[in-house]
Amino acid sequence: MRRTAGTLIVLAAVLLGGCGAQSYRTTERLVRTDAQPCIMLMPPDIELSERTAGGTTELNAAWTKAAEAHFATALREHLTSIGADFVEYLPPDDASPDAQLLDELQSLHATVGQAILEYHFEPALRLPAKKGQFDWSLGPEVAKLAEHGKADYALFVWLRDSYASPARMALQVVAALVVGVPVSGGVQQGLCSLVDLKTGQVVWFNALLPREAGDMRTLEESRATTHLLLDRMPK
Amino acid sequence: MIGRRAFTLGLASLLGGCATHHQSGPATGLPSTSKGYRPPPDSDEAGLWLAVDKVEQAQKRSPSRIRDQAANALVQDIICRLAGDRCPELRPYLVRVPEFNATCSPNGMVSVWSGLLLRCKDESQLAGVLGHEIAHYLRRHSLQRMRDKREWDDMMAFMQFTLQGPLAKTMWDISGDVRMASISMFSRDHERESDEMGLVMMADAGYDPFACAETWRQLIDEDKAGDVKHDFNFFLSTHPATKERIETLQQLAEQRGRPKTSPPNRLDQAIRHLRRGFMEDEINQGRFKRTEKLLSRLAADGNDPAGALYYRGELYRRRNKDGDEASALGFYHESCEAADPPAEAFRGVGLIRWRRGEAELAREYFRRYLDRAPQAGDSDMIRKYLSGA
Amino acid sequence: MNRLISLAIILLIASCTPYRLIPAGKVEFADQGTVETPIDWNWRPFDIVHTWTLDGPNLQEMIFHMGVKDGKTLMEVLDVEAGFHPLLVWFGKVPDEVSFRFHKRMTEHEIVDLFTASMSKIAGSKVVSTQLAPATLGGKPGFRFEYAFTGKDQVRRKGFGVGAVFDEKLYLIHYVGTEIYYYDRNQADAERIIQSFTFKEKDKGKG
């Protein structure tokens, strides 16, 4: 999920009310032949920001770095616990003949993800000719990804987490005292999906709905968020 | 500025920890960075850098990126001439966007838009704009603006809940206006500072400092032609009143004088093969008057008159008001007569003749088009015209 | 810029209208024409065009321009001049913007140029046509072209269209999809649908 994932935040906010996580999948089981299935971890897109009193979110580099490390730890623990091998996606050399295709497959994944959010997660907007099926694919060219990473599946993760700045916390107090109006603090939300690298099928897509909870700045809390993101992944 | 201080003072106690950047104000509020500078990891500046690092990652593989070697090499070379030992920190990206603009992000990513390349008459003009942008980078203007804006927005957020009574709305409106005025005054200070630094940098590097004011005169001409007052171009709108700016740049150039040896001018050679694509992007904007002004200037510049004439013809043909067809035909013909005309100029003549029912004249030009572009994607269609259907 | 923003808003609002089912079989476009589709599609009217998709408009889409009149833009949203204030027009102070319009005397090249310039505005990135050749639509002489662009999402798209001018109006059907997977998956379906297009025989008593 690359730059275009930014627009997902808008969609997710508009389309997904409620809280907790919402998940769709084509299967409950990973394909397990003789060996453990191998999952390629695509570079997770994680951003932790500070929300100012004025309402802007400002990216925080130190928090983001910590969250990436915490998530990596929690993710590996989870995959080990379900008996899956994993390998990290290593971006190819710019000069490599596959560089453009590998890159575009990731962009296509973001576009397909957006279609899933818009036309599957929102029941009123579902496409009638699809007959309610959760059926989305990146196509067989994902074989290039499988070949590149020697893996059976690819896991994509997008996560946004924000926290009220000291000024915003002060504002929350002032607003509550003066006019009794609640001012929202930070918000956590995320998306992840699993793609079958033989067929291109999106076998699972999960949305962690926006919530004013969770804290990716600590390992313990990151484990909880990671659990919410991944516990319904096919095993 | 004064008004803003008063508000800030009034709220300082309330804001407590958040208003930590009170040294901002004059454009010189933050020290310049030194060679190889990296922001402290837990600072707001590090967050700003991380945000633009992500933009840069996307830019690297963006389809709008111009990968042309000659053009990239030239821009890189100009940057090194201007920035000296800071050159390794700056990474240029040429981007296909038909607007006059360049930016230099806090992390050293330099974006140069194709609309700027197309409008530069010579290398000195391009060096002037790049120098200006590098000055923003060295002086950390983005960071200052981010902090200034945050300070204002935070304060307004508090006012939203604390202003009470009959005058609240008036107070709110006034603060909004002061905020706007202050933010734009602040950025104008930055522009002024970058203008001066940029001119010194480019003159020191041996470029012609008079080019800086000339760039602005060209832009004003274009805008006047379109009857626009700095039409949503943030590069323009945040800048000091352009007239004042031109005068200052002119004075500074006079103080420096012309360079002793003629300045390098490799621009035409580096972007000659890209210009026609850039001109096409301009006509796709659907701005008739400004594009007409630009193309007529380009045709007169002498860098690629045949290309500029062809696209002027296209511009008129597309508008298709009274007399435009005849004007288009005239420009296509002029293009065909100039040196190195685009094959499409011949097709342009052919198509207008064809729709006028002048089949024989049209076919002559279709043949000349196919002679020049036998592999063209539309050759089947052209052959159908030739076969007499 | 502001035009682009308003266009973006219109597109966003349009994206909240649900699609409706087009079952396989014969489909009529009011009094303009009919097609046969071998498979079910999802249909949504947008502006003055009909749009069909299977997996979402950003993955693959068929668009039907049914009878664009002389002097009109391909879609109403593209007509910037229609939004100019009459007083500005009166005083000759209109913004420096022109819309690309269909004209009944246009050659095939000009129509394709109109198409790519208009689509560039909708897609927000430059659309280029790659092939142009004679063809027929609904039995009328016309043209067939191919085009390509890379969307803002950095995903390449390709498409083809077939068009003809009939009764001084432009009829144009095109199909577009992602270069990876989606274009190829339903290109043959689109081809068959376009082949099946027939104009509605109208009582042309207007002399």
CSV table of C-alpha atoms in Angstrom, one decimal, chain A residues 34-152:
chain,number,residue,atom,x,y,z
A,34,ASP,CA,4.3,-30.6,2.9
A,35,ALA,CA,6.1,-27.5,4.2
A,36,GLN,CA,4.8,-24.5,6.2
A,37,PRO,CA,3.3,-21.8,4.1
A,38,CYS,CA,5.7,-18.9,3.6
A,39,ILE,CA,4.3,-15.3,3.9
A,40,MET,CA,6.1,-12.4,2.3
A,41,LEU,CA,5.9,-9.3,4.5
A,42,MET,CA,5.4,-6.3,2.2
A,43,PRO,CA,6.9,-3.1,3.7
A,44,PRO,CA,4.3,-2.0,6.2
A,45,ASP,CA,3.1,1.5,5.8
A,46,ILE,CA,3.0,2.8,9.4
A,47,GLU,CA,2.7,6.4,10.5
A,48,LEU,CA,2.4,7.8,14.0
A,49,SER,CA,1.5,11.5,14.3
A,50,GLU,CA,0.8,14.1,16.8
A,51,ARG,CA,-2.6,15.8,16.5
A,52,THR,CA,-2.3,19.6,17.2
A,53,ALA,CA,-4.9,21.7,18.9
A,54,GLY,CA,-5.6,23.2,15.5
A,55,GLY,CA,-6.5,19.7,14.2
A,56,THR,CA,-3.5,19.0,11.9
A,57,THR,CA,-1.7,15.8,12.2
A,58,GLU,CA,2.1,16.1,12.2
A,59,LEU,CA,4.1,13.0,11.5
A,60,ASN,CA,6.4,12.0,14.4
A,61,ALA,CA,9.6,10.3,13.3
A,62,ALA,CA,10.6,8.8,16.7
A,63,TRP,CA,7.2,7.3,17.4
A,64,THR,CA,6.9,5.9,13.9
A,65,LYS,CA,10.3,4.3,14.1
A,66,ALA,CA,9.4,2.7,17.5
A,67,ALA,CA,6.0,1.5,16.2
A,68,GLU,CA,7.6,-0.1,13.1
A,69,ALA,CA,9.9,-2.1,15.4
A,70,HIS,CA,7.1,-3.1,17.8
A,71,PHE,CA,4.9,-4.1,15.0
A,72,ALA,CA,7.7,-6.2,13.4
A,73,THR,CA,8.1,-8.0,16.7
A,74,ALA,CA,4.4,-8.6,17.3
A,75,LEU,CA,3.8,-9.7,13.7
A,76,ARG,CA,6.6,-12.3,13.8
A,77,GLU,CA,5.3,-13.7,17.1
A,78,HIS,CA,1.8,-14.0,15.6
A,79,LEU,CA,3.0,-15.8,12.4
A,80,THR,CA,5.2,-18.2,14.4
A,81,SER,CA,2.2,-18.9,16.6
A,82,ILE,CA,0.0,-20.0,13.6
A,83,GLY,CA,2.9,-22.0,12.2
A,84,ALA,CA,3.7,-19.9,9.1
A,85,ASP,CA,7.2,-19.1,7.8
A,86,PHE,CA,7.9,-15.6,6.7
A,87,VAL,CA,10.3,-13.6,4.5
A,88,GLU,CA,10.7,-9.9,4.1
A,89,TYR,CA,10.1,-8.2,0.8
A,90,LEU,CA,13.3,-6.7,-0.4
A,91,PRO,CA,12.7,-4.0,-3.0
A,92,PRO,CA,14.6,-4.8,-6.2
A,93,ASP,CA,17.3,-2.6,-7.7
A,94,ASP,CA,16.0,0.3,-9.7
A,95,ALA,CA,17.8,-1.1,-12.7
A,96,SER,CA,16.3,-4.6,-12.3
A,97,PRO,CA,13.9,-5.5,-15.2
A,98,ASP,CA,11.2,-6.5,-12.8
A,99,ALA,CA,11.4,-3.3,-10.7
A,100,GLN,CA,8.6,-1.6,-12.4
A,101,LEU,CA,6.2,-4.6,-12.4
A,102,LEU,CA,6.9,-5.4,-8.7
A,103,ASP,CA,6.3,-1.8,-7.8
A,104,GLU,CA,3.1,-1.5,-9.9
A,105,LEU,CA,1.7,-4.7,-8.4
A,106,GLN,CA,1.9,-3.0,-5.0
A,107,SER,CA,0.1,0.1,-6.4
A,108,LEU,CA,-2.5,-2.2,-8.0
A,109,HIS,CA,-3.0,-3.8,-4.6
A,110,ALA,CA,-3.8,-0.4,-3.1
A,111,THR,CA,-6.3,0.3,-5.9
A,112,VAL,CA,-7.9,-3.1,-5.5
A,113,GLY,CA,-8.0,-2.5,-1.7
A,114,GLN,CA,-9.8,0.8,-2.3
A,115,ALA,CA,-12.4,-1.0,-4.5
A,116,ILE,CA,-12.9,-3.6,-1.7
A,117,LEU,CA,-13.5,-0.9,0.9
A,118,GLU,CA,-15.8,1.0,-1.3
A,119,TYR,CA,-17.7,-1.8,-3.0
A,120,HIS,CA,-17.6,-4.6,-0.4
A,121,PHE,CA,-17.2,-3.1,3.0
A,122,GLU,CA,-20.1,-0.7,2.4
A,123,PRO,CA,-23.1,-3.0,1.8
A,124,ALA,CA,-25.2,-0.2,0.2
A,125,LEU,CA,-22.6,0.2,-2.5
A,126,ARG,CA,-22.0,-3.5,-3.3
A,127,LEU,CA,-21.8,-4.4,-7.0
A,128,PRO,CA,-24.9,-6.4,-7.8
A,129,ALA,CA,-23.3,-8.5,-10.5
A,130,LYS,CA,-20.8,-9.8,-8.0
A,131,LYS,CA,-23.7,-11.4,-6.2
A,132,GLY,CA,-22.3,-10.6,-2.7
A,133,GLN,CA,-19.1,-12.6,-3.2
A,134,PHE,CA,-15.8,-11.5,-1.8
A,135,ASP,CA,-13.9,-12.0,-5.0
A,136,TRP,CA,-11.0,-9.7,-5.9
A,137,SER,CA,-7.7,-10.4,-7.5
A,138,LEU,CA,-4.5,-8.9,-8.6
A,139,GLY,CA,-4.2,-11.5,-11.4
A,140,PRO,CA,-1.7,-14.2,-12.1
A,141,GLU,CA,1.2,-11.7,-12.7
A,142,VAL,CA,1.7,-11.8,-8.9
A,143,ALA,CA,3.7,-14.9,-9.7
A,144,LYS,CA,6.5,-12.3,-10.2
A,145,LEU,CA,6.2,-11.4,-6.5
A,146,ALA,CA,6.3,-15.1,-5.5
A,147,GLU,CA,9.4,-15.7,-7.6
A,148,HIS,CA,11.0,-12.5,-6.2
A,149,GLY,CA,10.4,-13.5,-2.6
A,150,LYS,CA,10.0,-17.3,-2.8
A,151,ALA,CA,6.8,-17.1,-0.9
A,152,ASP,CA,3.2,-18.4,-1.1
